[in-house]
Short mmCIF file of C-alpha atoms in Angstrom, two decimals:
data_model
loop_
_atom_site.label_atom_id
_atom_site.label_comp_id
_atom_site.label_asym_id
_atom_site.label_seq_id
_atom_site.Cartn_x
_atom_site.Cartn_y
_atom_site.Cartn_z
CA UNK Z 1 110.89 -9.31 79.31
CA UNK Z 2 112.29 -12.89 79.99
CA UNK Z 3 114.15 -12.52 77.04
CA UNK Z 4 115.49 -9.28 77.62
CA UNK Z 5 117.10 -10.00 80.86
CA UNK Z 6 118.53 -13.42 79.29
CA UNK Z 7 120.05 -10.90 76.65
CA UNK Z 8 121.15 -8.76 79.42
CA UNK Z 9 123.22 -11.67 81.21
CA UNK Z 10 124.58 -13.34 78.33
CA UNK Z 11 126.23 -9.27 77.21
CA UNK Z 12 128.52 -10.19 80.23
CA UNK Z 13 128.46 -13.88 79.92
CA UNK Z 14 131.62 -15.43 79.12
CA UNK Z 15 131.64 -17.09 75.63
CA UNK Z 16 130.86 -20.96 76.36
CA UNK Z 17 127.72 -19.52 78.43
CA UNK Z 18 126.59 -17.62 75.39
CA UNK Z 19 126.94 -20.25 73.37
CA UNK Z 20 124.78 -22.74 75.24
CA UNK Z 21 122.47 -20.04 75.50
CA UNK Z 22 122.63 -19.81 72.13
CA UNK Z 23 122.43 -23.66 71.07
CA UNK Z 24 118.82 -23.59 73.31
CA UNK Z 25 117.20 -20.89 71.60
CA UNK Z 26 117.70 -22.52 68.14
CA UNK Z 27 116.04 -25.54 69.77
CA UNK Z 28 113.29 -23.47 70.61
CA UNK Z 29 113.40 -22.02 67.59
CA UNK Z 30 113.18 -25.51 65.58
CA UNK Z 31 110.51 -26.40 67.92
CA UNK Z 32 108.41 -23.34 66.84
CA UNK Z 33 108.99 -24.09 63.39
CA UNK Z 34 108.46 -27.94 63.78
CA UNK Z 35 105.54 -27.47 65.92
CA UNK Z 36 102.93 -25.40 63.50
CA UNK Z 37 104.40 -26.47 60.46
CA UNK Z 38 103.23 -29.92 61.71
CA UNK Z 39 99.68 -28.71 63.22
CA UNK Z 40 99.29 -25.92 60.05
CA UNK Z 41 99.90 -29.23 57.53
CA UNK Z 42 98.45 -31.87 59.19
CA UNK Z 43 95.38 -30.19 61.62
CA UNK Z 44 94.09 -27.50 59.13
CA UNK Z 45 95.71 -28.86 55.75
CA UNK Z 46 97.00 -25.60 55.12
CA UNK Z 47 100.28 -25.80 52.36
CA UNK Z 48 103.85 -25.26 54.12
CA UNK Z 49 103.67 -21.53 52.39
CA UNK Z 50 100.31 -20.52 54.05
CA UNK Z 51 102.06 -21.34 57.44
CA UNK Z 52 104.89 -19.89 57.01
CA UNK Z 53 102.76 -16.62 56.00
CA UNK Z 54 100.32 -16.39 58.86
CA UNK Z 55 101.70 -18.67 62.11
CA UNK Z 56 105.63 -18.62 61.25
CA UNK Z 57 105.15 -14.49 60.76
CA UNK Z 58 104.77 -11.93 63.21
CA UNK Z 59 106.47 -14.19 66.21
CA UNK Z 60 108.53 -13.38 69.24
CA UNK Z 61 111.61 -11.63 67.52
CA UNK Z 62 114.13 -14.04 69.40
CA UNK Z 63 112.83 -16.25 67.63
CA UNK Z 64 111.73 -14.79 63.74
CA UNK Z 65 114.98 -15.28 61.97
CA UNK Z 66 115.70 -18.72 62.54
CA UNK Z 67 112.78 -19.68 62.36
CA UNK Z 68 112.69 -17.92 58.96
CA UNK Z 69 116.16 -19.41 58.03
CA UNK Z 70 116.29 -23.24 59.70
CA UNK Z 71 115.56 -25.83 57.42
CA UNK Z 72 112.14 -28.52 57.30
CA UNK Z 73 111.42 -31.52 56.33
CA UNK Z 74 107.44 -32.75 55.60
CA UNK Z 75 106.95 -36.28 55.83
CA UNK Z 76 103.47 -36.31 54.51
CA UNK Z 77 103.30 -40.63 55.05
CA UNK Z 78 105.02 -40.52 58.55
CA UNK Z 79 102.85 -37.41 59.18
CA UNK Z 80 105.89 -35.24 60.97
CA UNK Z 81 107.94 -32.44 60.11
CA UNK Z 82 111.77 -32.25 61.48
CA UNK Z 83 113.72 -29.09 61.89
CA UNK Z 84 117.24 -29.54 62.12
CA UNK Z 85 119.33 -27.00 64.71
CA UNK Z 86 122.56 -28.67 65.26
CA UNK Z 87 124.78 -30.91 63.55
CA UNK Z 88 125.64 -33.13 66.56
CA UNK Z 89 122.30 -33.31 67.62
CA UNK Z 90 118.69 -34.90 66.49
CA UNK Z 91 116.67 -32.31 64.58
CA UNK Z 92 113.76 -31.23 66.41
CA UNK Z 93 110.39 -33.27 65.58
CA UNK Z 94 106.58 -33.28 65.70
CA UNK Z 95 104.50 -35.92 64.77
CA UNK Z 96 100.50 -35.91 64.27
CA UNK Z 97 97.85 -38.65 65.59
CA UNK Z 98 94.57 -38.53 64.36
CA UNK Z 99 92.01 -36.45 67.08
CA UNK Z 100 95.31 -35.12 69.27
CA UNK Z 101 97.36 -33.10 66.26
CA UNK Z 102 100.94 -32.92 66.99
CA UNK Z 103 102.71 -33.19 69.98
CA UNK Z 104 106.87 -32.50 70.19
CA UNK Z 105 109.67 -34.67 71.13
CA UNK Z 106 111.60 -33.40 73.54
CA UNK Z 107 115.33 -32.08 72.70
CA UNK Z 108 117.57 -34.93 71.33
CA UNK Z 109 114.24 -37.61 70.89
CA UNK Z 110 114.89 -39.98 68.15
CA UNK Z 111 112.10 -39.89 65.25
CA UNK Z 112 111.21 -43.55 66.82
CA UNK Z 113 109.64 -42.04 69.80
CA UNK Z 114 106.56 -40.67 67.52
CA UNK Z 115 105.31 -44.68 67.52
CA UNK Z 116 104.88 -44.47 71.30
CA UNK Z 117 102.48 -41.30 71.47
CA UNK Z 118 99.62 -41.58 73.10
CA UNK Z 119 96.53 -42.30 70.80
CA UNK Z 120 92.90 -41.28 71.09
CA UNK Z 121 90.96 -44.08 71.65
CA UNK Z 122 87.70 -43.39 71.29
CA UNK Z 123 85.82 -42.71 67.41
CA UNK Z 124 84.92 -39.38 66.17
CA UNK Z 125 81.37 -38.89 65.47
CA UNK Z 126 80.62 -39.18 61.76
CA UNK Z 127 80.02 -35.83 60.00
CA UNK Z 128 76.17 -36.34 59.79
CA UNK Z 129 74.05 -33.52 58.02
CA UNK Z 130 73.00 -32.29 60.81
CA UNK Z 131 71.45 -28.44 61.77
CA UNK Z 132 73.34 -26.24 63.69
CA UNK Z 133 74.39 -25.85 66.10
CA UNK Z 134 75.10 -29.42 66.49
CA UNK Z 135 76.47 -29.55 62.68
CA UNK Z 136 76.26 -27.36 59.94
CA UNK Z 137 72.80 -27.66 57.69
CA UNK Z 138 70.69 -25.10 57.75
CA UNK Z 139 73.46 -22.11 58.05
CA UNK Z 140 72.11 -19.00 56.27
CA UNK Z 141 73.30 -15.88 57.71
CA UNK Z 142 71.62 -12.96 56.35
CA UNK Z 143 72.95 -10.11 58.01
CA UNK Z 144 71.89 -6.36 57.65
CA UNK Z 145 73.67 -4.11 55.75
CA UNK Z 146 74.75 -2.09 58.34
CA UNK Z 147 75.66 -5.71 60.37
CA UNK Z 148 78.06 -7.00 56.99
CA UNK Z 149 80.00 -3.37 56.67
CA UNK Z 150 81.04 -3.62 60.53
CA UNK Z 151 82.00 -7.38 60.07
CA UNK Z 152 83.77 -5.95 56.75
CA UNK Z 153 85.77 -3.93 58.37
CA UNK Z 154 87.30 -6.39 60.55
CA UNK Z 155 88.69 -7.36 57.58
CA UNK Z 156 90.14 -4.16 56.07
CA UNK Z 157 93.39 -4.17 58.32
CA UNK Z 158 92.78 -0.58 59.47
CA UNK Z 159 89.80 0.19 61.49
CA UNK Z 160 90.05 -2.03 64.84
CA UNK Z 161 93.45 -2.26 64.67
CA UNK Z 162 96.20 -1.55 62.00
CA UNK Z 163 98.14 -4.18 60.65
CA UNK Z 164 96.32 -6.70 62.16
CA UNK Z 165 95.40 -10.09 59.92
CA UNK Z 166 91.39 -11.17 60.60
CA UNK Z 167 90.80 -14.79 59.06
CA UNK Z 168 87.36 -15.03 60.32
CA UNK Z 169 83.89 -13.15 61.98
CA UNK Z 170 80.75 -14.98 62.79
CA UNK Z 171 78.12 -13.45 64.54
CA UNK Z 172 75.54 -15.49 66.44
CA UNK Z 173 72.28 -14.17 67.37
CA UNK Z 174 69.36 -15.84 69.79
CA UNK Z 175 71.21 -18.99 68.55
CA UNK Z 176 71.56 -18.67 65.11
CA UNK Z 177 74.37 -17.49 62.92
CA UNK Z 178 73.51 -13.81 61.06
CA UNK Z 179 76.81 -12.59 60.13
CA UNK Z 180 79.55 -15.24 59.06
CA UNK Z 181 82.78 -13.82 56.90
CA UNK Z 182 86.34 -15.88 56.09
CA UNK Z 183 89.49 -14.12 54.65
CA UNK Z 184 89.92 -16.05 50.92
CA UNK Z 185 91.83 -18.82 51.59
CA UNK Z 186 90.20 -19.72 54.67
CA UNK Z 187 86.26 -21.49 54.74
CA UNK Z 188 84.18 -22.28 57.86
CA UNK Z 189 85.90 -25.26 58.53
CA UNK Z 190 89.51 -24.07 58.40
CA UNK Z 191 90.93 -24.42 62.18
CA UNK Z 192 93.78 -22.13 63.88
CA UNK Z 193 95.27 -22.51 67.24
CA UNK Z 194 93.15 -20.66 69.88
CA UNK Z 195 96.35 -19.41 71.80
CA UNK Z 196 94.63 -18.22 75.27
CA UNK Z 197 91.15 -18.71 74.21
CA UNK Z 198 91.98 -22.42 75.13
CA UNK Z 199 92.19 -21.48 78.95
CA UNK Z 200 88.23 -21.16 78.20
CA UNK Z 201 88.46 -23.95 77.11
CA UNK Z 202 90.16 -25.79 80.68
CA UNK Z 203 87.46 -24.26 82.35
CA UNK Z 204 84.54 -25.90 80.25
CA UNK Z 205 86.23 -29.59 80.73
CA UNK Z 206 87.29 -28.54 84.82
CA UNK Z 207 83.44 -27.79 84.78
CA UNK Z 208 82.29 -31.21 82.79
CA UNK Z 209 84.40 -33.02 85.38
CA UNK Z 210 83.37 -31.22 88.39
CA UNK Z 211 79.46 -32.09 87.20
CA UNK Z 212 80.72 -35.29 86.99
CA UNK Z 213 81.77 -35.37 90.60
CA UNK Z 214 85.41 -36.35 89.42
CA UNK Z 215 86.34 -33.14 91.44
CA UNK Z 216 85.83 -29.69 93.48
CA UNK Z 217 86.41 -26.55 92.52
CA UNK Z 218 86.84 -25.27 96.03
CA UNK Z 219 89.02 -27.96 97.64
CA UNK Z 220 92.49 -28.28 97.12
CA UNK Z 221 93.88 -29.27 93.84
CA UNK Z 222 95.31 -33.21 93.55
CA UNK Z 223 98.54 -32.44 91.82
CA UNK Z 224 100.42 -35.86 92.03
CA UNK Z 225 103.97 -33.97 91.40
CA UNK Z 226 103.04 -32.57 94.71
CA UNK Z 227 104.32 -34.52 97.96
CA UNK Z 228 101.65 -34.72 100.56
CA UNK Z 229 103.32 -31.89 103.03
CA UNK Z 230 103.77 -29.57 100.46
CA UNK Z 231 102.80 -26.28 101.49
CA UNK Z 232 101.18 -25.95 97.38
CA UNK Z 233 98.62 -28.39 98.13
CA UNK Z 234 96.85 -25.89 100.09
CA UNK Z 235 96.08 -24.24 96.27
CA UNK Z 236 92.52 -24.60 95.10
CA UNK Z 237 90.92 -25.18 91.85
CA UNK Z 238 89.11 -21.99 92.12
CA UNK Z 239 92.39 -20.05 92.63
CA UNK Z 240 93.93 -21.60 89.62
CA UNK Z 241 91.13 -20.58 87.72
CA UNK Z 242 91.26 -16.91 88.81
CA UNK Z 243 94.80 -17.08 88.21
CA UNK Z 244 95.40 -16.65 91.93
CA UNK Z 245 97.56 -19.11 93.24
CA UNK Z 246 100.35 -17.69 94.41
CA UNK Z 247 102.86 -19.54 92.59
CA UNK Z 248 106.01 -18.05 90.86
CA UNK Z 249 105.95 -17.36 87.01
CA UNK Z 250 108.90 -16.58 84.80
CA UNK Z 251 107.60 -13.50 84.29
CA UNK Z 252 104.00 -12.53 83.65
CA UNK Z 253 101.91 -14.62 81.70
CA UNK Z 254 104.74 -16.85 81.63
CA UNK Z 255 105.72 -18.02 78.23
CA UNK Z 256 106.13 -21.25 78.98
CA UNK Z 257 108.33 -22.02 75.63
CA UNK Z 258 109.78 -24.87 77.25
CA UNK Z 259 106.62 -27.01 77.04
CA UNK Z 260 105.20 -25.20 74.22
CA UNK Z 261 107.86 -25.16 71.67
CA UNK Z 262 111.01 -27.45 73.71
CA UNK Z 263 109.54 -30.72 73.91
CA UNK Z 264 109.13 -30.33 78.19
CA UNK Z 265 106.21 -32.03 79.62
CA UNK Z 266 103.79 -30.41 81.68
CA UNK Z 267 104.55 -32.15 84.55
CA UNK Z 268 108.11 -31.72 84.97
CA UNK Z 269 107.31 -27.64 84.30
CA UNK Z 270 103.90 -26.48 85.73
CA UNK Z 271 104.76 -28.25 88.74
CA UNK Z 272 107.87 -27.59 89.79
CA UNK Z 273 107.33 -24.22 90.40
CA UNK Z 274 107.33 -23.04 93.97
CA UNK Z 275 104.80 -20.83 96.36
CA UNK Z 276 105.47 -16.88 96.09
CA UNK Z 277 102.52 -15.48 97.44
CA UNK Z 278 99.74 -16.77 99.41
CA UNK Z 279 97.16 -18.99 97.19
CA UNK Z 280 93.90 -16.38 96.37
CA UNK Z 281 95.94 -13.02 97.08
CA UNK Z 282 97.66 -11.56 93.95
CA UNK Z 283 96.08 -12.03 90.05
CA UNK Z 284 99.01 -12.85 88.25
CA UNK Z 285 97.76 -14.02 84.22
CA UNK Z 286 99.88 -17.37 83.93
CA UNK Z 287 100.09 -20.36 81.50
CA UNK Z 288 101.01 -22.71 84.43
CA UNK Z 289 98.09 -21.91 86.14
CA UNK Z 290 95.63 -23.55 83.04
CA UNK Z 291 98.38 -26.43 82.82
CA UNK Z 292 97.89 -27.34 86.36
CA UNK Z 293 93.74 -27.38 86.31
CA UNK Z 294 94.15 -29.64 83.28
CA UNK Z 295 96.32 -31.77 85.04
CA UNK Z 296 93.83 -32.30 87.99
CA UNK Z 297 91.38 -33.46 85.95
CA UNK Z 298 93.52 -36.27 84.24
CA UNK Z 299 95.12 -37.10 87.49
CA UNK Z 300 91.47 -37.56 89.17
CA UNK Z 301 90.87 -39.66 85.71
CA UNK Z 302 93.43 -41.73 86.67
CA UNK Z 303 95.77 -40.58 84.21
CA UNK Z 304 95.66 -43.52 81.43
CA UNK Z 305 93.18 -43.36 78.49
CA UNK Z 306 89.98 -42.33 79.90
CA UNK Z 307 91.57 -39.23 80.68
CA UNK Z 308 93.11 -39.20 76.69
CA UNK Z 309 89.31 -39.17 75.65
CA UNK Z 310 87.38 -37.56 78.19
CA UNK Z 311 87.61 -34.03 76.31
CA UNK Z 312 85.93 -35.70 73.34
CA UNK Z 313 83.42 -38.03 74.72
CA UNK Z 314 82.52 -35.72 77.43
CA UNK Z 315 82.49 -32.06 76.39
CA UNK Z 316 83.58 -31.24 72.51
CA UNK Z 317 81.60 -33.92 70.67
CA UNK Z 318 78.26 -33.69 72.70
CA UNK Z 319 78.02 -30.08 71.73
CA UNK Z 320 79.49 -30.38 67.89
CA UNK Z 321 83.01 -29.54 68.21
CA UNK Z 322 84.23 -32.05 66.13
CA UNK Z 323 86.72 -29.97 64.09
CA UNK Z 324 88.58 -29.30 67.21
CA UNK Z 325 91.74 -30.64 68.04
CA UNK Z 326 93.55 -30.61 72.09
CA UNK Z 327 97.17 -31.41 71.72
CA UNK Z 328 99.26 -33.08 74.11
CA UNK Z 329 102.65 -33.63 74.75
CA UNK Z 330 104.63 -36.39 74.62
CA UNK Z 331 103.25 -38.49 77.21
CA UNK Z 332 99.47 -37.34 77.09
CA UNK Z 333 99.45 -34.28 79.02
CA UNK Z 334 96.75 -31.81 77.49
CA UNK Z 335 98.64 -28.32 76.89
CA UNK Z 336 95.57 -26.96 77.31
CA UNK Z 337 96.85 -23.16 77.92
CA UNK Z 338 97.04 -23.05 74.17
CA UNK Z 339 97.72 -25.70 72.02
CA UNK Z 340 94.05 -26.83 70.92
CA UNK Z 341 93.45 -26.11 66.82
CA UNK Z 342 89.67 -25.24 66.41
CA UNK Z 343 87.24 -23.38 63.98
CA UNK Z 344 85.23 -19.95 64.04
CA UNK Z 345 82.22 -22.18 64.19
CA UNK Z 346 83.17 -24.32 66.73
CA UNK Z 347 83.96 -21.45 69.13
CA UNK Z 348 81.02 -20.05 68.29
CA UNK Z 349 79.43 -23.31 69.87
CA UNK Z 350 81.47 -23.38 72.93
CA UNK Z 351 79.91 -19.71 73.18
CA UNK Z 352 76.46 -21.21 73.20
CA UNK Z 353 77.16 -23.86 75.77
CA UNK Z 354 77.73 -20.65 78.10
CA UNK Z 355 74.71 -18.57 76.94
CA UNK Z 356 72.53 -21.48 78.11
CA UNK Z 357 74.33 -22.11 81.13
CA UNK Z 358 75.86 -25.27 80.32
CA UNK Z 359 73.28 -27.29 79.04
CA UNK Z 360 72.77 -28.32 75.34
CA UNK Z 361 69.86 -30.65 73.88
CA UNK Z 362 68.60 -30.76 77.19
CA UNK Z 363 71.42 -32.51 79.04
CA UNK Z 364 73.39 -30.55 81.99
CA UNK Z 365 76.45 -30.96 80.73
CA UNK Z 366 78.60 -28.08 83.20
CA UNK Z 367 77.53 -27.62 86.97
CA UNK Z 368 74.63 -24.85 87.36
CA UNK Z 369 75.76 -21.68 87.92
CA UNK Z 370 78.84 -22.50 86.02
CA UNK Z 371 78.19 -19.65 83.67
CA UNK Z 372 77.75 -17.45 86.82
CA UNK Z 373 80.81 -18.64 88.09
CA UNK Z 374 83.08 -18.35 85.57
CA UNK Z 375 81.94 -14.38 85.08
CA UNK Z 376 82.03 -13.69 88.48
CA UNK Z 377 84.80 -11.30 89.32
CA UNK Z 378 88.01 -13.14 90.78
CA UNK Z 379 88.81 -12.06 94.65
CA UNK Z 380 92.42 -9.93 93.15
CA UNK Z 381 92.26 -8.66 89.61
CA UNK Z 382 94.54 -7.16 86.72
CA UNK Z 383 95.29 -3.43 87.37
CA UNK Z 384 93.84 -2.84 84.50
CA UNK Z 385 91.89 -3.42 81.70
CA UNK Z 386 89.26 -6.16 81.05
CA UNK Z 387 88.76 -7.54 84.17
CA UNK Z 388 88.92 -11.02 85.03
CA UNK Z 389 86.69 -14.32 86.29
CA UNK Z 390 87.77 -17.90 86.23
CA UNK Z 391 90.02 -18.50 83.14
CA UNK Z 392 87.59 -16.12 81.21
CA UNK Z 393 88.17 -12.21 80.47
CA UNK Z 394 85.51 -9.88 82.03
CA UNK Z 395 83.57 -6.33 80.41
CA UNK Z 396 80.86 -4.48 80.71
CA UNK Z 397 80.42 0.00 80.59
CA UNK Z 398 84.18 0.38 81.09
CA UNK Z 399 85.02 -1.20 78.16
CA UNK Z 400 81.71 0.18 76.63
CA UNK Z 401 79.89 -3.17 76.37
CA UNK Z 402 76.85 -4.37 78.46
CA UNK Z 403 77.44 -5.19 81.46
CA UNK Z 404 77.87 -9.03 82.29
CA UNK Z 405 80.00 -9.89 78.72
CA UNK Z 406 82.60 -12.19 79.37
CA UNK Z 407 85.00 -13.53 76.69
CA UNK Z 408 87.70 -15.95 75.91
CA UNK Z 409 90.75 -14.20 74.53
CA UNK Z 410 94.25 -15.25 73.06
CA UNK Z 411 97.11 -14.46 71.23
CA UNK Z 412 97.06 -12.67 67.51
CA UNK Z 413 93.81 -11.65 67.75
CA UNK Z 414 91.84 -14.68 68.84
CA UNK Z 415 88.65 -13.63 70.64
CA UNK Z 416 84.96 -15.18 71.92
CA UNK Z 417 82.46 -12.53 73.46
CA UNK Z 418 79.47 -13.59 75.49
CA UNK Z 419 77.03 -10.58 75.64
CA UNK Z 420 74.25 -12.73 77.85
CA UNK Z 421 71.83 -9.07 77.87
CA UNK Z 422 71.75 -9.48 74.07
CA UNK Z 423 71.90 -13.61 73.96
CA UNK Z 424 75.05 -12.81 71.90
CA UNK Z 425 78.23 -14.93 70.81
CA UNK Z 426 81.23 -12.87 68.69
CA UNK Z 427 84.22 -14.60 67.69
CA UNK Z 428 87.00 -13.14 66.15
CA UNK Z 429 89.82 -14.87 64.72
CA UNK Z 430 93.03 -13.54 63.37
CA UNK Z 431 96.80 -13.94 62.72
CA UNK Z 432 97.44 -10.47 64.28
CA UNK Z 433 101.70 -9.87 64.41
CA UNK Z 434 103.55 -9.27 67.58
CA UNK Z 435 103.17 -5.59 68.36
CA UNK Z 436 99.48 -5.04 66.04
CA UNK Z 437 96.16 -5.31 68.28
CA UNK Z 438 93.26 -6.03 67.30
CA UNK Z 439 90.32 -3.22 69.35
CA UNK Z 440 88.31 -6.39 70.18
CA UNK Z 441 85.90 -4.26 72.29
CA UNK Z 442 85.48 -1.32 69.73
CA UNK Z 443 84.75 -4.74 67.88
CA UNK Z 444 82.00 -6.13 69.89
CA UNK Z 445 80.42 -2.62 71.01
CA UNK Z 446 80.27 -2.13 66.73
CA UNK Z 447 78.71 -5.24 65.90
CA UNK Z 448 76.16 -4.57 69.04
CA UNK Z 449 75.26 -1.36 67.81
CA UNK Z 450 74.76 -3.11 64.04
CA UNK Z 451 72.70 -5.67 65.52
#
């Protein structure tokens, strides 16, 4: 819609405005490219082609033929990939660090800036042969016949959905994987970008912290961008979570291209926009809403590099997600709306971390009741659909699922179902193109009826 009304004003624009109109949607546009060429390559060591197939096709059509049509160049020792979208001007750069993937320059950056990225600091665990779920030995899903031909279906581009592009099923049951499936050129350890799913994702490491006493969910959020009189401070965590806070959005669900494909930083973006509605009164699904709980937990880190690590050392290595893989921008803010690269597998464990309220190997790792709170219905919902809880989707009979499943969803298919009744994790991944959906409950409700 965004786009539409830009179109709209630049028809009766005069020429220079359509130009510079123009000039920043081919920096977008580089961005894009720049962006998962660099995170396709370098996170999931896919080959330039298989990105270009899968992430680069099926995008927003302002942007599909440039990026189709602008030139890239891989620098496989420097570990970035530039885009070039104007003669006068710098092309358009990402750069990878090991543990953070690729974060963007901002418009007109010199390649130099990629030596001043912020750098994870703490190690990654070894990849010790250990049994799942906190590694992978011991995997051997044996799934009924009538449980493989509804995960083979996913698959067949036709019967949840057509058109639609699954890369990967797996199925766990009372804790253990019984159905696991992976398009050819994909294996279990293969990451994508979560899209959405990653606003689960906020609300696992807002729940670590809060456990940790580093914050509450019920007072009002510390946003440092925020002088002390402003009226936003009066926004809680809570109501960002339920996607309640009143705030304006650039539409709904906000596409937030600046920060996700321009080179912006979180907080010159999610914070500057300004109070709508009152905090708790409307649902409105936004991106800026996730970027803002993720930056009150690195502001109430102190913003330097215990707040770099804390994701890892706190949250996605105690529970074995150590193929995943946050991205920042360029100064260390987590885009944590969307930009994390992870694997079926290690969704599947963030899935489990729910199912067992928050505690894995014995240690409390999320608040009790987090589980509970995070599937509780929000105080103002969507009008309709799935309903929704605190930066997870909500079904039950409506949808024809049990009642109590809660899942993490995203963009092009991406999709984590908790189905507590059944002690039940789905995920779903795809490459699903703009316009094609995936029936992710017809999904679920099969699979259940397999089971």
């Amino acid at each position: 819609m965004r786009r539409l009304l830009i179109a709209a004003v630049i028809a009766m624009a005069p020429a220079g405005a359509q130009a510079a109109e123009d000039a920043h949607v081919r920096a977008l546009a580089a961005g894009y490219k720049a962006a998962f060429l660099c995170s396709g390559v370098f996170n999931a060591g896919m080959s330039p082609e298989q990105v270009a197939a899968d992430d680069l096709e099926g995008i927003y059509a302002d942007y599909q033929e440039l990026v189709r049509t602008l030139p890239a160049r891989i620098d496989r020792e420097a570990k970035t990939v530039s885009v070039p979208f104007d003669e006068a001007m710098p092309p358009r750069i990402a750069a990878w660090r090991p543990g953070l993937g690729c974060s963007q320059l901002p418009v007109g950056g010199a390649a130099t800036m990629a030596q001043a990225l912020p750098r994870l600091a703490a190690q990654r665990p070894q990849e010790a042969v250990r049994a799942w779920p906190d590694g992978d030995a011991g995997i051997r899903a044996r799934p009924s016949r009538a449980l493989a031909a509804t995960v083979a279906k996913a698959f067949d581009s036709q019967t949840f959905g057509a058109g639609t592009k699954t890369t990967a099923v797996v199925v766990i049951k009372d804790g253990r994987i019984v159905a696991e499936r992976y398009r050819a050129d994909f294996t279990p350890h293969t990451p994508q970008r979560t899209w959405s799913v990653a606003k689960s994702l906020t609300a696992t490491v807002v729940g670590r912290a809060a456990h940790l006493g580093l914050l509450k969910v019920d007072a009002p959020v510390d946003i440092p961008e925020w002088p002390a009189n402003d009226p936003r401070r009066r926004i809680t965590l809570a109501q960002l979570m339920h996607m309640g806070s009143g705030l304006w959005t650039d539409g709904p669900g906000n596409r937030t291209d600046e920060v996700y494909v321009g080179g912006a930083l979180v907080t010159q973006t999610a914070t500057a926009m300004p109070m709508e509605a009152a905090p708790g009164s409307r649902f409105r699904y936004a991106n800026n809403d996730t970027l803002l709980a993720a930056r009150a937990v690195r502001a109430a880190l102190g913003d330097g590099q215990a707040a770099i690590d804390f994701p890892f050392t706190e949250l996605l290595w105690k529970i074995g997600m150590t193929r995943t893989t946050p991205e920042t921008d360029w100064q260390g803010n987590y885009v944590l709306s969307s930009q994390v690269w992870t694997t079926a597998r290690d969704l599947g464990r963030l899935g489990l971390l729910y199912l067992n309220d928050g505690v894995w190997n014995g240690e409390r790792l999320l608040p009790e009741g987090w589980s509970r709170f995070v599937a509780t219905p929000a105080p103002a919902q969507p009008e309709k659909g799935a309903g929704y809880g605190a930066f997870f989707w909500l079904y039950g009979p409506g949808q024809g699922l049990p009642e109590g499943t809660y899942a993490m969803n995203g963009n092009r298919g991406q999709y984590v179902f908790i189905v507590p009744s059944r002690k039940l994790v789905i995920v779903r991944r795809g490459f699903d193109p703009a316009g094609k959906r995936f029936d992710e409950a017809a999904f679920a409700k099969a699979v259940i009826e397999a089971l």
